[in-house]
Tab-separated table of C-alpha atoms and ligand atoms in Angstrom:
chain	number	residue	atom	x	y	z
A	1	UNK	CA	16.059	-7.860	16.670
A	2	UNK	CA	13.503	-11.083	15.833
A	3	UNK	CA	13.839	-13.055	18.932
A	4	UNK	CA	11.674	-15.691	19.147
A	5	UNK	CA	10.361	-15.545	16.293
A	6	UNK	CA	9.333	-17.614	12.907
A	7	UNK	CA	9.671	-17.137	9.482
A	8	UNK	CA	8.736	-19.572	6.862
A	9	UNK	CA	10.569	-18.645	3.892
A	10	UNK	CA	9.132	-19.845	0.859
A	11	UNK	CA	12.394	-20.541	-1.897
A	12	UNK	CA	11.624	-20.185	-5.108
A	13	UNK	CA	13.046	-20.882	-8.432
A	14	UNK	CA	15.555	-18.372	-9.807
A	15	UNK	CA	19.392	-17.373	-10.069
A	16	UNK	CA	19.229	-16.027	-6.832
A	17	UNK	CA	17.831	-18.322	-5.116
A	18	UNK	CA	22.076	-18.708	-3.515
A	19	UNK	CA	21.046	-15.639	-1.787
A	20	UNK	CA	17.920	-17.127	0.320
A	21	UNK	CA	21.072	-19.669	1.862
A	22	UNK	CA	22.522	-16.400	3.341
A	23	UNK	CA	19.259	-14.817	3.581
A	24	UNK	CA	18.771	-17.312	6.248
A	25	UNK	CA	22.048	-16.711	7.804
A	26	UNK	CA	21.462	-13.378	8.349
A	27	UNK	CA	17.428	-13.833	9.447
A	28	UNK	CA	18.826	-16.152	12.052
A	29	UNK	CA	21.814	-13.142	12.759
A	30	UNK	CA	18.880	-11.992	14.002
A	31	UNK	CA	17.410	-14.341	15.988
A	32	UNK	CA	15.197	-15.901	14.131
A	33	UNK	CA	14.024	-18.809	13.050
A	34	UNK	CA	13.565	-19.942	9.746
A	35	UNK	CA	11.559	-22.692	9.004
A	36	UNK	CA	12.565	-23.671	4.762
A	37	UNK	CA	9.916	-24.175	2.047
A	38	UNK	CA	11.636	-25.364	-0.781
A	39	UNK	CA	9.775	-25.566	-4.659
A	40	UNK	CA	10.392	-28.046	-7.319
A	41	UNK	CA	11.956	-25.294	-9.082
A	42	UNK	CA	14.190	-23.916	-6.577
A	43	UNK	CA	15.789	-27.092	-6.169
A	44	UNK	CA	16.969	-26.161	-9.308
A	45	UNK	CA	19.167	-23.957	-7.738
A	46	UNK	CA	19.907	-24.832	-4.596
A	47	UNK	CA	20.007	-28.606	-2.630
A	48	UNK	CA	17.778	-29.478	0.157
A	49	UNK	CA	20.566	-30.851	1.820
A	50	UNK	CA	22.899	-27.208	1.933
A	51	UNK	CA	18.721	-25.681	2.752
A	52	UNK	CA	18.801	-27.749	5.455
A	53	UNK	CA	21.946	-27.655	7.225
A	54	UNK	CA	21.581	-23.776	7.090
A	55	UNK	CA	18.647	-23.840	8.955
A	56	UNK	CA	18.416	-26.379	11.166
A	57	UNK	CA	15.783	-27.328	10.050
A	58	UNK	CA	13.906	-30.050	7.808
A	59	UNK	CA	13.580	-27.960	4.653
A	60	UNK	CA	9.298	-28.838	3.231
A	61	UNK	CA	9.204	-29.178	-1.001
A	62	UNK	CA	6.409	-31.869	-1.625
A	63	UNK	CA	2.685	-30.731	-0.402
A	64	UNK	CA	2.086	-34.721	-0.492
A	65	UNK	CA	4.444	-35.281	2.173
A	66	UNK	CA	2.171	-38.010	4.321
A	67	UNK	CA	5.036	-37.655	7.289
A	68	UNK	CA	4.648	-33.890	7.092
A	69	UNK	CA	1.268	-34.043	7.341
A	70	UNK	CA	1.425	-36.230	10.172
A	71	UNK	CA	3.523	-33.584	12.098
A	72	UNK	CA	2.350	-30.525	10.813
A	73	UNK	CA	-0.603	-30.443	7.870
A	74	UNK	CA	0.511	-27.237	5.935
A	75	UNK	CA	-2.337	-25.361	7.132
A	76	UNK	CA	-0.760	-25.385	10.684
A	77	UNK	CA	2.637	-25.333	8.224
A	78	UNK	CA	1.729	-21.211	7.238
A	79	UNK	CA	0.116	-20.253	10.246
A	80	UNK	CA	2.782	-21.504	13.324
A	81	UNK	CA	4.725	-19.083	11.231
A	82	UNK	CA	4.580	-15.146	12.493
A	83	UNK	CA	5.768	-14.614	8.634
A	84	UNK	CA	5.772	-15.768	5.193
A	85	UNK	CA	8.869	-14.926	3.093
A	86	UNK	CA	9.200	-15.788	-0.525
A	87	UNK	CA	12.536	-15.089	-1.889
A	88	UNK	CA	13.409	-15.184	-4.675
A	89	UNK	CA	9.480	-15.192	-5.802
A	90	UNK	CA	9.977	-15.627	-9.386
A	91	UNK	CA	7.465	-14.173	-11.289
A	92	UNK	CA	5.338	-17.521	-11.821
A	93	UNK	CA	5.203	-17.767	-7.811
A	94	UNK	CA	3.780	-13.974	-7.923
A	95	UNK	CA	1.592	-15.150	-10.351
A	96	UNK	CA	0.534	-18.043	-8.821
A	97	UNK	CA	-0.385	-15.770	-5.545
A	98	UNK	CA	-2.553	-13.711	-7.556
A	99	UNK	CA	-4.626	-15.944	-9.014
A	100	UNK	CA	-5.204	-17.939	-5.891
A	101	UNK	CA	-3.678	-21.130	-7.306
A	102	UNK	CA	-2.342	-23.899	-5.196
A	103	UNK	CA	-1.287	-26.986	-6.883
A	104	UNK	CA	2.148	-27.390	-4.430
A	105	UNK	CA	3.047	-27.031	-1.605
A	106	UNK	CA	5.024	-23.130	-1.914
A	107	UNK	CA	1.575	-22.117	-3.374
A	108	UNK	CA	-0.978	-23.581	-1.000
A	109	UNK	CA	1.259	-22.328	1.927
A	110	UNK	CA	0.407	-19.483	0.457
A	111	UNK	CA	-3.075	-19.276	0.414
A	112	UNK	CA	-4.165	-21.696	2.559
A	113	UNK	CA	-1.897	-18.706	5.398
A	114	UNK	CA	-3.848	-15.626	7.551
A	115	UNK	CA	0.242	-14.636	8.572
A	116	UNK	CA	1.122	-11.507	6.352
A	117	UNK	CA	2.978	-12.518	3.533
A	118	UNK	CA	6.863	-10.479	2.218
A	119	UNK	CA	7.862	-11.430	-1.073
A	120	UNK	CA	11.295	-10.543	-2.744
A	121	UNK	CA	10.686	-10.329	-6.189
A	122	UNK	CA	13.662	-11.786	-8.843
A	123	UNK	CA	13.883	-11.930	-12.247
A	124	UNK	CA	14.404	-11.222	-15.879
A	125	UNK	CA	13.655	-7.432	-16.480
A	126	UNK	CA	11.233	-7.848	-19.346
A	127	UNK	CA	9.664	-10.290	-17.377
A	128	UNK	CA	8.897	-7.820	-14.009
A	129	UNK	CA	8.406	-5.135	-16.342
A	130	UNK	CA	5.693	-7.476	-18.431
A	131	UNK	CA	2.058	-6.062	-18.174
A	132	UNK	CA	1.068	-9.109	-16.871
A	133	UNK	CA	3.456	-9.131	-13.677
A	134	UNK	CA	3.145	-5.622	-13.066
A	135	UNK	CA	-1.244	-6.800	-12.773
A	136	UNK	CA	-0.247	-9.490	-10.348
A	137	UNK	CA	2.188	-6.675	-8.203
A	138	UNK	CA	-0.783	-4.462	-8.513
A	139	UNK	CA	-3.103	-7.248	-7.281
A	140	UNK	CA	-0.258	-8.939	-4.690
A	141	UNK	CA	0.131	-5.422	-2.922
A	142	UNK	CA	-4.543	-4.619	-3.509
A	143	UNK	CA	-4.355	-7.947	-1.336
A	144	UNK	CA	-1.678	-6.666	1.081
A	145	UNK	CA	1.492	-9.041	0.255
A	146	UNK	CA	4.956	-6.481	0.895
A	147	UNK	CA	7.325	-5.574	-1.039
A	148	UNK	CA	11.338	-5.663	-0.834
A	149	UNK	CA	12.776	-4.721	-4.317
A	150	UNK	CA	13.415	-5.483	-6.931
A	151	UNK	CA	16.620	-3.486	-7.350
A	152	UNK	CA	17.676	-2.533	-10.475
A	153	UNK	CA	21.189	-3.311	-11.848
A	154	UNK	CA	23.646	-6.316	-13.301
A	155	UNK	CA	21.408	-9.472	-13.846
A	156	UNK	CA	22.727	-13.308	-14.530
A	157	UNK	CA	21.759	-12.334	-18.123
A	158	UNK	CA	23.565	-10.569	-18.951
A	159	UNK	CA	20.830	-7.583	-18.458
A	160	UNK	CA	20.597	-4.238	-16.830
A	161	UNK	CA	17.156	-2.835	-15.225
A	162	UNK	CA	14.930	-3.587	-12.026
A	163	UNK	CA	14.534	-7.220	-11.185
A	164	UNK	CA	17.973	-8.368	-8.867
A	165	UNK	CA	17.181	-9.833	-5.348
A	166	UNK	CA	17.408	-7.417	-3.080
A	167	UNK	CA	20.252	-8.448	-0.770
A	168	UNK	CA	20.468	-10.118	2.728
A	169	UNK	CA	20.178	-7.454	4.399
A	170	UNK	CA	17.455	-5.757	3.396
A	171	UNK	CA	15.080	-8.442	3.409
A	172	UNK	CA	16.254	-9.634	6.897
A	173	UNK	CA	14.741	-4.953	7.232
A	174	UNK	CA	11.727	-5.583	5.637
A	175	UNK	CA	11.482	-8.399	7.732
A	176	UNK	CA	12.021	-6.931	11.093
A	177	UNK	CA	9.522	-3.496	9.652
A	178	UNK	CA	6.737	-6.230	9.490
A	179	UNK	CA	7.272	-7.819	12.641
A	180	UNK	CA	7.955	-4.774	14.305
A	181	UNK	CA	5.005	-4.381	16.790
A	182	UNK	CA	4.704	-0.157	15.944
A	183	UNK	CA	2.814	2.226	18.155
A	184	UNK	CA	-0.302	2.197	15.388
A	185	UNK	CA	-0.332	-1.749	15.552
A	186	UNK	CA	-3.527	-3.297	14.895
A	187	UNK	CA	-5.559	0.127	14.911
A	188	UNK	CA	-7.584	-0.267	11.232
A	189	UNK	CA	-6.850	3.219	9.552
A	190	UNK	CA	-8.138	4.705	6.019
A	191	UNK	CA	-6.463	7.456	3.762
A	192	UNK	CA	-7.408	8.135	1.087
A	193	UNK	CA	-5.282	9.904	-1.234
A	194	UNK	CA	-4.372	11.517	-5.078
A	195	UNK	CA	-7.460	13.156	-7.454
A	196	UNK	CA	-10.508	11.646	-8.970
A	197	UNK	CA	-11.522	11.341	-12.766
A	198	UNK	CA	-14.748	12.930	-13.867
A	199	UNK	CA	-15.615	11.816	-16.928
A	200	UNK	CA	-16.901	13.980	-19.758
A	201	UNK	CA	-17.452	11.373	-21.902
A	202	UNK	CA	-15.358	7.643	-22.714
A	203	UNK	CA	-11.712	8.665	-23.683
A	204	UNK	CA	-12.190	13.045	-21.618
A	205	UNK	CA	-11.959	13.918	-18.616
A	206	UNK	CA	-12.131	16.770	-15.683
A	207	UNK	CA	-8.798	16.697	-12.468
A	208	UNK	CA	-6.968	17.793	-10.979
A	209	UNK	CA	-3.063	18.404	-10.592
A	210	UNK	CA	-3.015	15.917	-7.416
A	211	UNK	CA	0.102	14.131	-7.877
A	212	UNK	CA	-1.327	11.846	-4.567
A	213	UNK	CA	2.234	12.445	-2.494
A	214	UNK	CA	1.275	13.529	0.067
A	215	UNK	CA	-1.296	10.233	0.758
A	216	UNK	CA	0.528	8.538	-1.040
A	217	UNK	CA	3.619	9.780	2.054
A	218	UNK	CA	0.922	9.131	4.996
A	219	UNK	CA	0.216	6.422	4.268
A	220	UNK	CA	3.879	4.781	3.972
A	221	UNK	CA	4.470	6.106	7.831
A	222	UNK	CA	0.993	4.722	9.308
A	223	UNK	CA	2.116	1.487	7.757
A	224	UNK	CA	5.683	1.782	9.255
A	225	UNK	CA	3.933	2.403	12.440
A	226	UNK	CA	2.552	-0.835	12.134
A	227	UNK	CA	-1.300	0.501	11.469
A	228	UNK	CA	-3.382	-1.735	8.980
A	229	UNK	CA	-4.862	1.126	6.928
A	230	UNK	CA	-6.238	1.030	3.903
A	231	UNK	CA	-5.757	3.581	1.196
A	232	UNK	CA	-8.305	4.274	-0.784
A	233	UNK	CA	-7.215	6.448	-3.724
A	234	UNK	CA	-7.437	8.235	-7.525
A	235	UNK	CA	-5.560	7.897	-10.799
A	236	UNK	CA	-2.031	9.579	-9.053
A	237	UNK	CA	0.833	9.756	-10.505
A	238	UNK	CA	3.368	8.112	-7.905
A	239	UNK	CA	3.444	4.265	-7.456
A	240	UNK	CA	1.211	3.302	-4.252
A	241	UNK	CA	3.079	2.824	-0.535
A	242	UNK	CA	3.361	-0.974	-0.081
A	243	UNK	CA	2.568	-2.872	2.857
A	244	UNK	CA	-1.021	-1.359	2.996
A	245	UNK	CA	-4.212	-2.685	1.178
A	246	UNK	CA	-5.692	-0.779	-1.934
A	247	UNK	CA	-8.705	0.498	-3.288
A	248	UNK	CA	-7.966	2.164	-7.111
A	249	UNK	CA	-11.076	4.534	-7.328
A	250	UNK	CA	-12.163	6.636	-10.610
A	251	UNK	CA	-14.939	9.114	-9.087
A	252	UNK	CA	-15.641	11.124	-6.128
A	253	UNK	CA	-18.897	8.981	-6.453
A	254	UNK	CA	-16.601	5.583	-5.822
A	255	UNK	CA	-14.024	7.051	-3.726
A	256	UNK	CA	-17.235	8.068	-1.454
A	257	UNK	CA	-18.473	3.884	-2.222
A	258	UNK	CA	-14.789	2.384	-1.147
A	259	UNK	CA	-14.662	4.683	1.825
A	260	UNK	CA	-17.910	3.629	3.334
A	261	UNK	CA	-17.213	-0.642	2.955
A	262	UNK	CA	-13.546	0.517	4.315
A	263	UNK	CA	-15.548	1.305	7.561
A	264	UNK	CA	-15.018	1.373	10.791
A	265	UNK	CA	-11.406	2.700	11.231
A	266	UNK	CA	-9.970	3.993	13.809
A	267	UNK	CA	-8.870	7.123	11.664
A	268	UNK	CA	-9.956	8.805	8.561
A	269	UNK	CA	-7.391	10.788	6.669
A	270	UNK	CA	-8.519	12.617	3.655
A	271	UNK	CA	-5.995	13.550	1.770
A	272	UNK	CA	-7.284	13.644	-1.139
A	273	UNK	CA	-8.047	15.848	-3.854
A	274	UNK	CA	-11.569	15.335	-4.826
A	275	UNK	CA	-13.078	16.869	-7.417
A	276	UNK	CA	-15.765	18.721	-6.306
A	277	UNK	CA	-18.535	18.842	-9.908
A	278	UNK	CA	-18.926	15.926	-12.584
A	279	UNK	CA	-20.729	16.787	-15.290
A	280	UNK	CA	-24.090	15.740	-14.567
A	281	UNK	CA	-24.405	15.047	-18.468
A	282	UNK	CA	-21.398	12.596	-19.664
A	283	UNK	CA	-22.221	11.026	-22.837
A	284	UNK	CA	-21.704	7.587	-23.104
A	285	UNK	CA	-20.206	8.498	-26.876
A	286	UNK	CA	-17.020	10.283	-27.552
A	287	UNK	CA	-18.561	13.673	-27.782
A	288	UNK	CA	-17.868	15.332	-31.411
A	289	UNK	CA	-17.140	18.057	-32.821
A	290	UNK	CA	-19.647	19.898	-35.118
A	291	UNK	CA	-20.765	22.838	-37.025
A	292	UNK	CA	-23.744	23.331	-34.540
A	293	UNK	CA	-20.920	24.609	-32.301
A	294	UNK	CA	-19.340	23.857	-28.179
A	295	UNK	CA	-21.203	20.949	-26.364
A	296	UNK	CA	-22.799	21.958	-23.771
A	297	UNK	CA	-21.522	20.280	-20.269
A	298	UNK	CA	-23.649	20.341	-17.229
A	299	UNK	CA	-22.848	20.012	-13.514
A	300	UNK	CA	-23.744	18.509	-10.645
A	301	UNK	CA	-21.720	18.676	-7.348
A	302	UNK	CA	-19.955	15.929	-5.784
A	303	UNK	CA	-20.609	14.247	-2.472
A	304	UNK	CA	-18.252	15.601	-0.015
A	305	UNK	CA	-16.733	12.424	1.291
A	306	UNK	CA	-14.964	14.352	4.102
A	307	UNK	CA	-18.076	15.865	5.454
A	308	UNK	CA	-20.269	12.800	5.380
A	309	UNK	CA	-18.318	10.490	7.215
A	310	UNK	CA	-17.083	13.795	9.826
A	311	UNK	CA	-20.742	14.342	10.245
A	312	UNK	CA	-21.476	10.149	10.052
A	313	UNK	CA	-23.949	8.836	13.039
A	314	UNK	CA	-22.582	5.446	14.290
A	315	UNK	CA	-19.711	4.716	11.665
A	316	UNK	CA	-17.616	8.179	12.089
A	317	UNK	CA	-14.279	7.928	13.185
A	318	UNK	CA	-12.815	8.517	16.337
A	319	UNK	CA	-10.327	10.762	14.705
A	320	UNK	CA	-11.945	12.787	11.628
A	321	UNK	CA	-8.482	14.288	9.515
A	322	UNK	CA	-9.177	16.296	6.558
A	323	UNK	CA	-6.368	18.768	4.364
A	324	UNK	CA	-7.366	22.096	2.718
A	325	UNK	CA	-5.259	23.405	-0.272
A	326	UNK	CA	-6.622	27.100	-0.649
A	327	UNK	CA	-4.222	30.416	-2.509
A	328	UNK	CA	-4.519	33.390	0.192
A	329	UNK	CA	-6.190	33.389	3.893
A	330	UNK	CA	-4.886	29.873	4.699
A	331	UNK	CA	-5.442	29.352	8.280
A	332	UNK	CA	-8.611	31.378	8.336
A	333	UNK	CA	-10.600	29.720	5.467
A	334	UNK	CA	-8.869	26.592	7.437
A	335	UNK	CA	-10.294	27.317	10.388
A	336	UNK	CA	-14.353	27.257	9.345
A	337	UNK	CA	-13.804	24.576	6.842
A	338	UNK	CA	-12.582	22.808	9.872
A	339	UNK	CA	-16.154	23.661	11.449
A	340	UNK	CA	-17.658	23.220	8.083
A	341	UNK	CA	-17.648	20.185	7.382
A	342	UNK	CA	-16.582	18.554	11.334
A	343	UNK	CA	-13.937	16.914	11.443
A	344	UNK	CA	-11.704	16.479	14.741
A	345	UNK	CA	-8.319	18.109	12.524
A	346	UNK	CA	-7.566	19.996	9.444
A	347	UNK	CA	-4.045	20.037	7.678
A	348	UNK	CA	-4.192	23.725	6.011
A	349	UNK	CA	-0.846	24.547	3.227
A	350	UNK	CA	-1.280	26.613	0.706
A	351	UNK	CA	-0.951	25.643	-3.009
A	352	UNK	CA	-0.257	29.117	-5.024
A	353	UNK	CA	1.999	28.599	-7.680
A	354	UNK	CA	4.279	30.206	-6.940
A	355	UNK	CA	4.902	28.066	-3.760
A	356	UNK	CA	5.506	24.967	-5.797
A	357	UNK	CA	3.820	22.822	-3.294
A	358	UNK	CA	0.342	21.588	-5.870
A	359	UNK	CA	2.527	18.568	-7.488
A	360	UNK	CA	5.865	18.728	-5.739
A	361	UNK	CA	7.869	17.381	-2.830
A	362	UNK	CA	7.561	20.457	-0.344
A	363	UNK	CA	4.769	21.602	2.060
A	364	UNK	CA	3.813	23.843	4.302
A	365	UNK	CA	1.624	22.979	6.516
A	366	UNK	CA	-0.455	24.244	9.946
A	367	UNK	CA	-1.878	22.066	11.939
A	368	UNK	CA	-5.456	23.286	13.158
A	369	UNK	CA	-6.955	20.921	16.138
A	370	UNK	CA	-9.184	22.387	19.589
A	371	UNK	CA	-6.311	23.604	20.722
A	372	UNK	CA	-5.513	26.360	18.725
A	373	UNK	CA	-3.127	26.338	15.269
A	374	UNK	CA	0.207	25.269	14.809
A	375	UNK	CA	2.217	26.153	12.416
A	376	UNK	CA	5.275	23.534	11.119
A	377	UNK	CA	7.842	24.822	8.789
A	378	UNK	CA	8.437	23.647	5.451
A	379	UNK	CA	9.194	20.244	5.041
A	380	UNK	CA	9.490	16.697	2.405
A	381	UNK	CA	6.294	15.477	2.292
A	382	UNK	CA	7.871	12.208	3.726
A	383	UNK	CA	8.667	14.347	7.186
A	384	UNK	CA	5.082	15.673	6.689
A	385	UNK	CA	3.873	12.925	6.926
A	386	UNK	CA	6.042	10.977	9.055
A	387	UNK	CA	5.097	13.698	11.475
A	388	UNK	CA	1.839	13.782	11.401
A	389	UNK	CA	1.534	9.722	11.988
A	390	UNK	CA	3.143	10.300	14.412
A	391	UNK	CA	0.307	13.038	16.082
A	392	UNK	CA	-1.972	10.428	14.946
A	393	UNK	CA	-0.515	7.684	17.519
A	394	UNK	CA	-0.192	10.385	20.446
A	395	UNK	CA	-3.876	11.585	19.934
A	396	UNK	CA	-4.608	7.395	19.932
A	397	UNK	CA	-2.503	6.585	22.431
A	398	UNK	CA	-3.749	9.019	24.754
A	399	UNK	CA	-7.064	7.636	24.255
A	400	UNK	CA	-7.003	3.757	24.489
A	401	UNK	CA	-3.343	4.071	25.795
B	501	C5P	O1	-13.320	21.510	0.128
B	501	C5P	P1	-12.058	21.509	0.453
B	501	C5P	O2	-12.090	20.945	-0.964
B	501	C5P	O3	-11.561	22.432	0.009
B	501	C5P	O4	-11.761	20.491	1.561
B	501	C5P	C1	-10.755	19.498	1.125
B	501	C5P	C2	-11.127	18.570	2.558
B	501	C5P	O5	-11.909	17.769	1.728
B	501	C5P	C3	-10.058	17.482	1.835
B	501	C5P	O6	-9.331	17.028	3.103
B	501	C5P	C4	-10.706	16.459	0.614
B	501	C5P	O7	-9.878	14.856	0.872
B	501	C5P	C5	-11.853	16.538	1.266
B	501	C5P	N1	-13.315	15.753	0.787
B	501	C5P	C6	-13.696	14.970	0.010
B	501	C5P	N2	-14.462	14.799	-1.147
B	501	C5P	C7	-14.726	16.206	-1.398
B	501	C5P	C8	-13.949	17.020	-1.741
B	501	C5P	C9	-13.044	17.209	-0.433
B	501	C5P	O8	-13.344	14.226	0.906
B	501	C5P	N3	-16.228	16.328	-2.752
């Protein structure tokens, strides 16, 4: 339920604006008060009168409306809300948000706010897939903006693909998710994920087969419990989770720097498959095939990020969780890894090719803690993530209820 919650609904200019009217009704059904803001372009699709009549509230339209400033300044308007919802979030509104423009009421409210923002994008499929929109999307995600949709389907312009705005009830569910005071609300958790790429020269690199699926699922499960997640990810195959702070890196050294910059955190989950070595003699220029023989690569050891953080004085998160991917003697090797690196828990799994776990969708893990070893049954990586997030919530609750 959304009883007593105040939602500032920014209606952008797109054909999907008609669904914003229905969204107002559904949010009210859930108990929310909806304060509507209509952009100039939005007014071309729905009238201010229908919006304010449905919301039962004044509709805000103009930055320079002095009456509004006397009643409530734009800063206050955005901050008095529990959540800002942008629906439809047009390509233009997303671009303005990503760039930090403040040249109309909607963009100014979005820049002035310190409240969470949820966007429901709606646009033509080509506009959605355009690199510029995808860049803006990545930037907004990195800024902590949440997204619902767009959905795939036929569009008003006659094309098919991703671009349809999420349905009103989906938006209501996303609002509830964003506002739910889950057991990890307000807890800052750091998650590393994905492989690292270690350059050989400007076009070649050393990598591993990690898809980033498990780390991504863990970050998503933690965010679903309300955690404030900093997600430091190498170049992964899977799309990053929504509603987390995304910090993209390439190499192990960059990952360590990003992790140190993200501290302090109450929990560190180190799910990244960090390359153990980098090429010490990485070349600035593409290495050429020569008749003189094969290139000679010198290796250097990468920093162990988990061990560095687990052994930090002062800024060590109270709960540090590592992973151990082994191909034999899984539990024994993982147990000694836990001692050697100094982490609190180790999630161990067998990644020998026969298991299909590396790069696959399932995982079979053992959780090694002070209390001993738990063997979890084989399950989807998402389920492993949800169970681990629950355990983290229980551990934090026991320590600071
Ligand atoms: O030593 P190994 O790579 O098996 O250790 C795995 C655990 O250590 C994982 O949690 C991984 O994220 C972390 N790790 C790290 N930095 C490294 C190597 C591993 O954080 N350089």
